mmCIF file of N, CA and C in Angstrom:
data_model
loop_
_atom_site.group_PDB
_atom_site.id
_atom_site.type_symbol
_atom_site.label_atom_id
_atom_site.label_comp_id
_atom_site.label_asym_id
_atom_site.label_seq_id
_atom_site.Cartn_x
_atom_site.Cartn_y
_atom_site.Cartn_z
ATOM 1 N N MET A 1 9.497 -0.776 21.194
ATOM 2 C CA MET A 1 8.161 -1.355 20.665
ATOM 3 C C MET A 1 7.513 -1.031 19.462
ATOM 4 N N GLY A 2 7.796 0.518 19.185
ATOM 5 C CA GLY A 2 7.603 0.838 17.833
ATOM 6 C C GLY A 2 8.303 0.086 16.352
ATOM 7 N N ARG A 3 9.250 -0.524 16.806
ATOM 8 C CA ARG A 3 9.799 -1.346 15.656
ATOM 9 C C ARG A 3 8.751 -2.472 15.508
ATOM 10 N N LEU A 4 8.030 -2.898 16.311
ATOM 11 C CA LEU A 4 7.575 -4.297 16.276
ATOM 12 C C LEU A 4 5.995 -4.134 15.846
ATOM 13 N N LEU A 5 5.726 -2.875 16.211
ATOM 14 C CA LEU A 5 4.255 -2.296 15.756
ATOM 15 C C LEU A 5 3.846 -2.274 14.095
ATOM 16 N N LEU A 6 4.889 -1.512 13.464
ATOM 17 C CA LEU A 6 4.511 -1.744 12.116
ATOM 18 C C LEU A 6 4.230 -3.008 11.642
ATOM 19 N N PRO A 7 5.315 -4.125 11.902
ATOM 20 C CA PRO A 7 5.063 -5.365 11.230
ATOM 21 C C PRO A 7 3.797 -6.047 11.720
ATOM 22 N N ALA A 8 3.599 -5.756 13.086
ATOM 23 C CA ALA A 8 2.177 -6.677 13.285
ATOM 24 C C ALA A 8 1.314 -5.761 12.663
ATOM 25 N N LEU A 9 1.170 -4.477 12.549
ATOM 26 C CA LEU A 9 -0.051 -3.919 11.948
ATOM 27 C C LEU A 9 -0.220 -4.618 10.309
ATOM 28 N N LEU A 10 0.855 -4.440 9.732
ATOM 29 C CA LEU A 10 0.877 -4.991 8.268
ATOM 30 C C LEU A 10 0.643 -6.266 8.564
ATOM 31 N N VAL A 11 0.734 -7.178 9.060
ATOM 32 C CA VAL A 11 0.764 -8.707 8.997
ATOM 33 C C VAL A 11 -0.673 -8.770 9.322
ATOM 34 N N ALA A 12 -1.377 -8.098 10.202
ATOM 35 C CA ALA A 12 -2.683 -8.369 10.567
ATOM 36 C C ALA A 12 -3.985 -7.710 9.614
ATOM 37 N N ALA A 13 -3.379 -6.613 9.170
ATOM 38 C CA ALA A 13 -3.910 -6.088 7.814
ATOM 39 C C ALA A 13 -4.369 -6.816 6.546
ATOM 40 N N VAL A 14 -3.692 -7.792 6.390
ATOM 41 C CA VAL A 14 -3.274 -8.493 4.970
ATOM 42 C C VAL A 14 -3.743 -10.048 4.959
ATOM 43 N N PRO A 15 -4.732 -10.436 4.385
ATOM 44 C CA PRO A 15 -4.852 -11.978 4.333
ATOM 45 C C PRO A 15 -4.050 -12.360 2.997
ATOM 46 N N THR A 16 -4.205 -13.909 2.940
ATOM 47 C CA THR A 16 -3.517 -14.075 1.727
ATOM 48 C C THR A 16 -4.218 -14.205 0.427
ATOM 49 N N ALA A 17 -3.638 -13.896 -0.605
ATOM 50 C CA ALA A 17 -4.533 -14.236 -1.807
ATOM 51 C C ALA A 17 -3.553 -13.796 -3.162
ATOM 52 N N ALA A 18 -4.096 -13.681 -4.459
ATOM 53 C CA ALA A 18 -3.232 -13.388 -5.529
ATOM 54 C C ALA A 18 -2.547 -11.898 -5.489
ATOM 55 N N CYS A 19 -1.293 -11.826 -5.908
ATOM 56 C CA CYS A 19 -0.716 -10.462 -5.908
ATOM 57 C C CYS A 19 -1.015 -9.747 -7.207
ATOM 58 N N ALA A 20 -0.728 -8.276 -6.881
ATOM 59 C CA ALA A 20 -0.584 -7.222 -8.064
ATOM 60 C C ALA A 20 0.402 -7.703 -9.009
ATOM 61 N N SER A 21 0.343 -7.399 -10.434
ATOM 62 C CA SER A 21 1.290 -7.662 -11.444
ATOM 63 C C SER A 21 2.495 -6.550 -11.290
ATOM 64 N N ASN A 22 3.174 -6.900 -12.085
ATOM 65 C CA ASN A 22 4.630 -5.631 -11.942
ATOM 66 C C ASN A 22 4.653 -4.535 -12.859
ATOM 67 N N SER A 23 3.374 -4.348 -13.546
ATOM 68 C CA SER A 23 3.292 -3.051 -14.057
ATOM 69 C C SER A 23 1.719 -2.463 -13.872
ATOM 70 N N ASP A 24 1.297 -2.539 -12.483
ATOM 71 C CA ASP A 24 -0.171 -1.990 -12.247
ATOM 72 C C ASP A 24 -0.001 -0.619 -11.993
ATOM 73 N N ALA A 25 -1.047 0.382 -12.325
ATOM 74 C CA ALA A 25 -1.356 1.527 -11.812
ATOM 75 C C ALA A 25 -2.689 1.195 -10.597
ATOM 76 N N LEU A 26 -2.732 1.301 -9.359
ATOM 77 C CA LEU A 26 -3.821 0.644 -8.769
ATOM 78 C C LEU A 26 -4.311 1.954 -7.785
ATOM 79 N N THR A 27 -5.491 2.245 -7.948
ATOM 80 C CA THR A 27 -6.259 3.268 -6.892
ATOM 81 C C THR A 27 -6.883 2.637 -5.698
ATOM 82 N N ILE A 28 -6.442 3.159 -4.894
ATOM 83 C CA ILE A 28 -6.645 2.130 -3.290
ATOM 84 C C ILE A 28 -7.361 3.222 -2.326
ATOM 85 N N HIS A 29 -8.582 2.739 -2.125
ATOM 86 C CA HIS A 29 -9.435 3.412 -1.137
ATOM 87 C C HIS A 29 -9.276 2.482 0.324
ATOM 88 N N CYS A 30 -9.498 3.329 1.258
ATOM 89 C CA CYS A 30 -9.466 2.845 2.790
ATOM 90 C C CYS A 30 -10.553 3.357 3.317
ATOM 91 N N ASP A 31 -10.773 3.151 4.651
ATOM 92 C CA ASP A 31 -12.147 3.711 5.270
ATOM 93 C C ASP A 31 -11.608 5.092 5.564
ATOM 94 N N GLY A 32 -12.989 5.855 5.958
ATOM 95 C CA GLY A 32 -12.813 7.383 6.213
ATOM 96 C C GLY A 32 -12.198 8.121 5.132
ATOM 97 N N GLY A 33 -12.719 7.142 3.769
ATOM 98 C CA GLY A 33 -12.559 8.121 2.588
ATOM 99 C C GLY A 33 -11.109 8.359 2.303
ATOM 100 N N ARG A 34 -10.193 7.816 2.654
ATOM 101 C CA ARG A 34 -8.673 8.171 2.394
ATOM 102 C C ARG A 34 -8.391 7.335 1.313
ATOM 103 N N THR A 35 -7.571 7.735 0.200
ATOM 104 C CA THR A 35 -7.513 7.261 -1.082
ATOM 105 C C THR A 35 -5.714 7.638 -1.652
ATOM 106 N N PHE A 36 -5.366 6.311 -2.109
ATOM 107 C CA PHE A 36 -3.891 6.743 -2.977
ATOM 108 C C PHE A 36 -3.755 5.943 -3.819
ATOM 109 N N LEU A 37 -2.847 6.433 -4.582
ATOM 110 C CA LEU A 37 -2.518 5.755 -6.009
ATOM 111 C C LEU A 37 -1.047 4.836 -5.980
ATOM 112 N N ALA A 38 -0.834 3.866 -6.360
ATOM 113 C CA ALA A 38 0.306 3.062 -6.346
ATOM 114 C C ALA A 38 0.555 2.736 -7.659
ATOM 115 N N LYS A 39 1.536 3.231 -8.106
ATOM 116 C CA LYS A 39 2.343 2.778 -9.542
ATOM 117 C C LYS A 39 3.552 1.914 -9.440
ATOM 118 N N ILE A 40 3.009 0.434 -9.729
ATOM 119 C CA ILE A 40 4.033 -0.784 -9.555
ATOM 120 C C ILE A 40 5.181 -0.974 -11.030
ATOM 121 N N SER A 41 6.172 -1.086 -10.634
ATOM 122 C CA SER A 41 7.112 -1.189 -11.719
ATOM 123 C C SER A 41 7.935 -2.351 -11.163
ATOM 124 N N PRO A 42 8.925 -3.077 -12.170
ATOM 125 C CA PRO A 42 9.640 -3.859 -11.929
ATOM 126 C C PRO A 42 10.617 -3.464 -10.261
ATOM 127 N N ASP A 43 10.783 -1.972 -10.660
ATOM 128 C CA ASP A 43 12.065 -1.351 -9.764
ATOM 129 C C ASP A 43 11.548 -1.225 -8.167
ATOM 130 N N GLY A 44 10.094 -1.349 -8.258
ATOM 131 C CA GLY A 44 9.289 -0.719 -7.040
ATOM 132 C C GLY A 44 8.105 -0.277 -7.055
ATOM 133 N N VAL A 45 7.523 0.753 -6.250
ATOM 134 C CA VAL A 45 6.259 1.529 -6.163
ATOM 135 C C VAL A 45 6.267 2.978 -6.134
ATOM 136 N N LEU A 46 5.429 3.410 -6.625
ATOM 137 C CA LEU A 46 5.454 5.009 -6.348
ATOM 138 C C LEU A 46 4.010 5.087 -5.781
ATOM 139 N N VAL A 47 3.879 5.684 -4.359
ATOM 140 C CA VAL A 47 2.850 5.971 -3.755
ATOM 141 C C VAL A 47 2.542 7.320 -3.801
ATOM 142 N N THR A 48 1.328 7.867 -4.131
ATOM 143 C CA THR A 48 0.993 9.186 -4.461
ATOM 144 C C THR A 48 -0.273 9.408 -3.610
ATOM 145 N N ILE A 49 -0.057 10.318 -2.556
ATOM 146 C CA ILE A 49 -1.171 10.808 -1.745
ATOM 147 C C ILE A 49 -1.185 12.280 -1.809
ATOM 148 N N GLY A 50 -2.290 12.548 -2.395
ATOM 149 C CA GLY A 50 -2.731 14.276 -2.917
ATOM 150 C C GLY A 50 -1.510 14.540 -3.459
ATOM 151 N N ARG A 51 -0.763 15.531 -3.280
ATOM 152 C CA ARG A 51 0.608 16.331 -4.034
ATOM 153 C C ARG A 51 1.814 15.372 -3.784
ATOM 154 N N ARG A 52 1.828 14.833 -2.867
ATOM 155 C CA ARG A 52 3.283 14.034 -2.114
ATOM 156 C C ARG A 52 3.144 12.392 -2.749
ATOM 157 N N THR A 53 4.595 12.266 -3.349
ATOM 158 C CA THR A 53 4.749 10.861 -3.966
ATOM 159 C C THR A 53 5.874 10.348 -3.237
ATOM 160 N N VAL A 54 6.109 8.958 -2.801
ATOM 161 C CA VAL A 54 6.971 8.479 -2.170
ATOM 162 C C VAL A 54 7.429 7.147 -2.838
ATOM 163 N N ALA A 55 8.616 6.730 -3.136
ATOM 164 C CA ALA A 55 9.094 5.666 -3.605
ATOM 165 C C ALA A 55 9.567 4.732 -2.641
ATOM 166 N N LEU A 56 9.038 3.455 -2.984
ATOM 167 C CA LEU A 56 9.532 2.300 -2.390
ATOM 168 C C LEU A 56 10.166 1.294 -2.864
ATOM 169 N N ARG A 57 10.950 0.580 -2.186
ATOM 170 C CA ARG A 57 11.818 -0.560 -3.222
ATOM 171 C C ARG A 57 10.925 -1.800 -2.764
ATOM 172 N N PRO A 58 11.266 -2.853 -3.741
ATOM 173 C CA PRO A 58 10.557 -4.110 -3.152
ATOM 174 C C PRO A 58 11.278 -4.800 -2.227
ATOM 175 N N ARG A 59 10.491 -5.574 -1.300
ATOM 176 C CA ARG A 59 11.620 -6.997 -0.338
ATOM 177 C C ARG A 59 10.878 -7.760 -0.279
ATOM 178 N N ASP A 60 11.620 -8.826 0.032
ATOM 179 C CA ASP A 60 11.181 -10.147 0.006
ATOM 180 C C ASP A 60 10.095 -10.197 1.228
ATOM 181 N N SER A 61 8.781 -11.110 0.879
ATOM 182 C CA SER A 61 7.770 -11.344 1.690
ATOM 183 C C SER A 61 6.972 -12.582 1.403
ATOM 184 N N SER A 62 6.424 -12.904 2.320
ATOM 185 C CA SER A 62 5.892 -14.387 2.331
ATOM 186 C C SER A 62 4.226 -13.677 2.151
ATOM 187 N N LEU A 63 3.963 -12.325 2.443
ATOM 188 C CA LEU A 63 2.566 -11.962 2.295
ATOM 189 C C LEU A 63 2.645 -11.264 1.089
ATOM 190 N N GLY A 64 2.106 -11.719 -0.220
ATOM 191 C CA GLY A 64 2.009 -10.980 -1.299
ATOM 192 C C GLY A 64 3.357 -10.071 -1.685
ATOM 193 N N ARG A 65 3.108 -8.652 -2.063
ATOM 194 C CA ARG A 65 4.214 -7.864 -2.402
ATOM 195 C C ARG A 65 4.197 -6.781 -1.338
ATOM 196 N N ARG A 66 5.865 -6.654 -1.063
ATOM 197 C CA ARG A 66 6.084 -5.944 0.299
ATOM 198 C C ARG A 66 6.940 -4.661 -0.375
ATOM 199 N N PHE A 67 6.899 -3.521 -0.224
ATOM 200 C CA PHE A 67 7.942 -2.428 -0.495
ATOM 201 C C PHE A 67 7.849 -1.335 0.768
ATOM 202 N N GLU A 68 9.366 -0.950 0.807
ATOM 203 C CA GLU A 68 9.528 -0.281 2.056
ATOM 204 C C GLU A 68 10.759 0.876 1.428
ATOM 205 N N ALA A 69 10.602 2.066 2.262
ATOM 206 C CA ALA A 69 11.325 2.960 2.267
ATOM 207 C C ALA A 69 11.423 3.466 3.834
ATOM 208 N N THR A 70 12.206 4.515 3.924
ATOM 209 C CA THR A 70 12.728 5.084 5.395
ATOM 210 C C THR A 70 11.225 5.585 5.785
ATOM 211 N N GLY A 71 10.475 4.927 6.884
ATOM 212 C CA GLY A 71 9.452 5.647 7.323
ATOM 213 C C GLY A 71 8.154 5.120 6.604
ATOM 214 N N ALA A 72 8.089 4.074 5.787
ATOM 215 C CA ALA A 72 6.931 3.580 5.025
ATOM 216 C C ALA A 72 7.040 2.299 4.716
ATOM 217 N N ALA A 73 5.643 1.317 4.660
ATOM 218 C CA ALA A 73 5.606 0.301 4.061
ATOM 219 C C ALA A 73 4.346 -0.048 3.447
ATOM 220 N N LEU A 74 4.613 -0.804 2.310
ATOM 221 C CA LEU A 74 3.047 -1.213 1.629
ATOM 222 C C LEU A 74 3.264 -2.720 1.524
ATOM 223 N N ILE A 75 1.850 -3.088 1.129
ATOM 224 C CA ILE A 75 1.960 -4.540 1.266
ATOM 225 C C ILE A 75 0.629 -4.616 0.346
ATOM 226 N N ILE A 76 0.698 -5.529 -0.682
ATOM 227 C CA ILE A 76 -0.233 -5.540 -1.822
ATOM 228 C C ILE A 76 -0.593 -7.057 -1.711
ATOM 229 N N ASP A 77 -1.797 -7.429 -1.471
ATOM 230 C CA ASP A 77 -1.818 -8.765 -1.343
ATOM 231 C C ASP A 77 -3.553 -9.078 -2.168
ATOM 232 N N GLY A 78 -3.366 -9.472 -3.269
ATOM 233 C CA GLY A 78 -4.841 -9.532 -3.906
ATOM 234 C C GLY A 78 -5.373 -8.069 -4.124
ATOM 235 N N GLU A 79 -6.568 -8.348 -3.633
ATOM 236 C CA GLU A 79 -7.398 -6.956 -3.423
ATOM 237 C C GLU A 79 -6.948 -6.067 -1.963
ATOM 238 N N MET A 80 -6.326 -6.812 -1.152
ATOM 239 C CA MET A 80 -6.254 -6.041 0.410
ATOM 240 C C MET A 80 -4.793 -5.329 0.013
ATOM 241 N N VAL A 81 -4.828 -4.080 0.676
ATOM 242 C CA VAL A 81 -3.677 -3.516 0.939
ATOM 243 C C VAL A 81 -3.266 -2.791 2.345
ATOM 244 N N ALA A 82 -2.038 -3.025 2.841
ATOM 245 C CA ALA A 82 -1.682 -2.182 3.874
ATOM 246 C C ALA A 82 -0.847 -1.409 3.605
ATOM 247 N N LEU A 83 -0.817 0.152 4.293
ATOM 248 C CA LEU A 83 0.197 0.944 4.321
ATOM 249 C C LEU A 83 0.239 1.755 5.385
ATOM 250 N N VAL A 84 1.658 1.974 5.824
ATOM 251 C CA VAL A 84 1.887 2.810 6.954
ATOM 252 C C VAL A 84 3.014 3.931 6.366
ATOM 253 N N LEU A 85 2.513 5.110 6.546
ATOM 254 C CA LEU A 85 3.878 6.244 5.874
ATOM 255 C C LEU A 85 4.016 7.213 7.082
ATOM 256 N N ASP A 86 5.218 7.047 7.532
ATOM 257 C CA ASP A 86 5.647 8.179 8.556
ATOM 258 C C ASP A 86 4.692 8.043 9.505
ATOM 259 N N ASN A 87 4.426 6.583 10.151
ATOM 260 C CA ASN A 87 3.911 6.480 11.341
ATOM 261 C C ASN A 87 2.313 6.899 11.607
ATOM 262 N N ASP A 88 1.992 7.146 10.029
ATOM 263 C CA ASP A 88 0.517 7.462 9.734
ATOM 264 C C ASP A 88 -0.242 6.068 9.888
ATOM 265 N N ILE A 89 -1.034 5.750 10.631
ATOM 266 C CA ILE A 89 -1.673 4.244 10.541
ATOM 267 C C ILE A 89 -3.179 4.103 10.227
ATOM 268 N N ASP A 90 -3.698 5.441 9.827
ATOM 269 C CA ASP A 90 -4.953 5.564 9.477
ATOM 270 C C ASP A 90 -5.449 5.017 8.359
ATOM 271 N N PHE A 91 -4.742 4.376 7.540
ATOM 272 C CA PHE A 91 -4.794 3.678 6.403
ATOM 273 C C PHE A 91 -5.374 2.547 6.462
ATOM 274 N N ARG A 92 -6.705 2.167 6.974
ATOM 275 C CA ARG A 92 -7.162 1.166 7.315
ATOM 276 C C ARG A 92 -8.363 0.455 6.350
ATOM 277 N N ASN A 93 -8.394 -0.793 6.398
ATOM 278 C CA ASN A 93 -9.150 -1.481 5.528
ATOM 279 C C ASN A 93 -9.137 -1.027 4.084
ATOM 280 N N CYS A 94 -8.075 -0.978 3.639
ATOM 281 C CA CYS A 94 -7.899 -0.523 2.251
ATOM 282 C C CYS A 94 -7.881 -1.640 1.295
ATOM 283 N N GLN A 95 -8.572 -1.528 0.017
ATOM 284 C CA GLN A 95 -8.577 -2.524 -0.885
ATOM 285 C C GLN A 95 -8.380 -1.586 -2.437
ATOM 286 N N VAL A 96 -8.078 -2.430 -3.267
ATOM 287 C CA VAL A 96 -7.783 -1.936 -4.640
ATOM 288 C C VAL A 96 -8.973 -1.833 -5.184
ATOM 289 N N ASN A 97 -9.478 -0.977 -5.969
ATOM 290 C CA ASN A 97 -10.297 -0.505 -6.763
ATOM 291 C C ASN A 97 -10.284 -1.402 -8.250
ATOM 292 N N PRO A 98 -11.424 -1.316 -9.098
ATOM 293 C CA PRO A 98 -11.475 -2.110 -10.281
ATOM 294 C C PRO A 98 -10.496 -1.196 -11.299
ATOM 295 N N PRO A 99 -9.936 -1.642 -12.197
ATOM 296 C CA PRO A 99 -9.391 -0.759 -13.292
ATOM 297 C C PRO A 99 -10.104 0.405 -13.933
ATOM 298 N N GLY A 100 -9.708 1.486 -13.928
ATOM 299 C CA GLY A 100 -10.151 2.823 -14.638
ATOM 300 C C GLY A 100 -11.272 3.570 -13.421
ATOM 301 N N SER A 101 -10.886 3.221 -12.100
ATOM 302 C CA SER A 101 -11.416 3.909 -10.862
ATOM 303 C C SER A 101 -10.907 5.129 -10.808
ATOM 304 N N GLN A 102 -11.284 6.065 -10.284
ATOM 305 C CA GLN A 102 -10.807 7.596 -10.268
ATOM 306 C C GLN A 102 -10.235 7.715 -8.968
ATOM 307 N N LEU A 103 -9.081 8.544 -8.778
ATOM 308 C CA LEU A 103 -8.494 8.656 -7.627
ATOM 309 C C LEU A 103 -9.360 10.011 -6.976
ATOM 310 N N ARG A 104 -9.898 9.755 -5.757
ATOM 311 C CA ARG A 104 -10.566 10.959 -5.105
ATOM 312 C C ARG A 104 -10.378 10.660 -3.474
ATOM 313 N N ASN A 105 -10.699 12.082 -2.973
ATOM 314 C CA ASN A 105 -10.339 12.281 -1.561
ATOM 315 C C ASN A 105 -9.182 11.912 -1.147
ATOM 316 N N ALA A 106 -8.095 12.278 -1.987
ATOM 317 C CA ALA A 106 -6.319 11.701 -2.169
ATOM 318 C C ALA A 106 -6.197 12.674 -0.640
ATOM 319 N N GLY A 107 -5.633 12.151 0.455
ATOM 320 C CA GLY A 107 -4.677 12.650 1.631
ATOM 321 C C GLY A 107 -5.632 12.510 2.665
#
């Protein structure tokens, strides 16, 4: 059941739209004041939450850009973002902030 929950949550959270480019540094804000930074490169993405950084590799996806690592998955589809990290599914209603926005309340 746990294996099915992660993909179902990610699919439900992400509408179709344009994707982030290959070299973006995005500040992501979610419900409850949760915030993280996603630095995208051709090799993958570095997700930073507070002092923790996780490297995720790109995966094929019909929903925007998908990145995965053990225990982590990130989908970026236009302004909408879905993140699951170590079974933490409290990153809800996440959106990309405009360029130049500040990272706040990380973690």
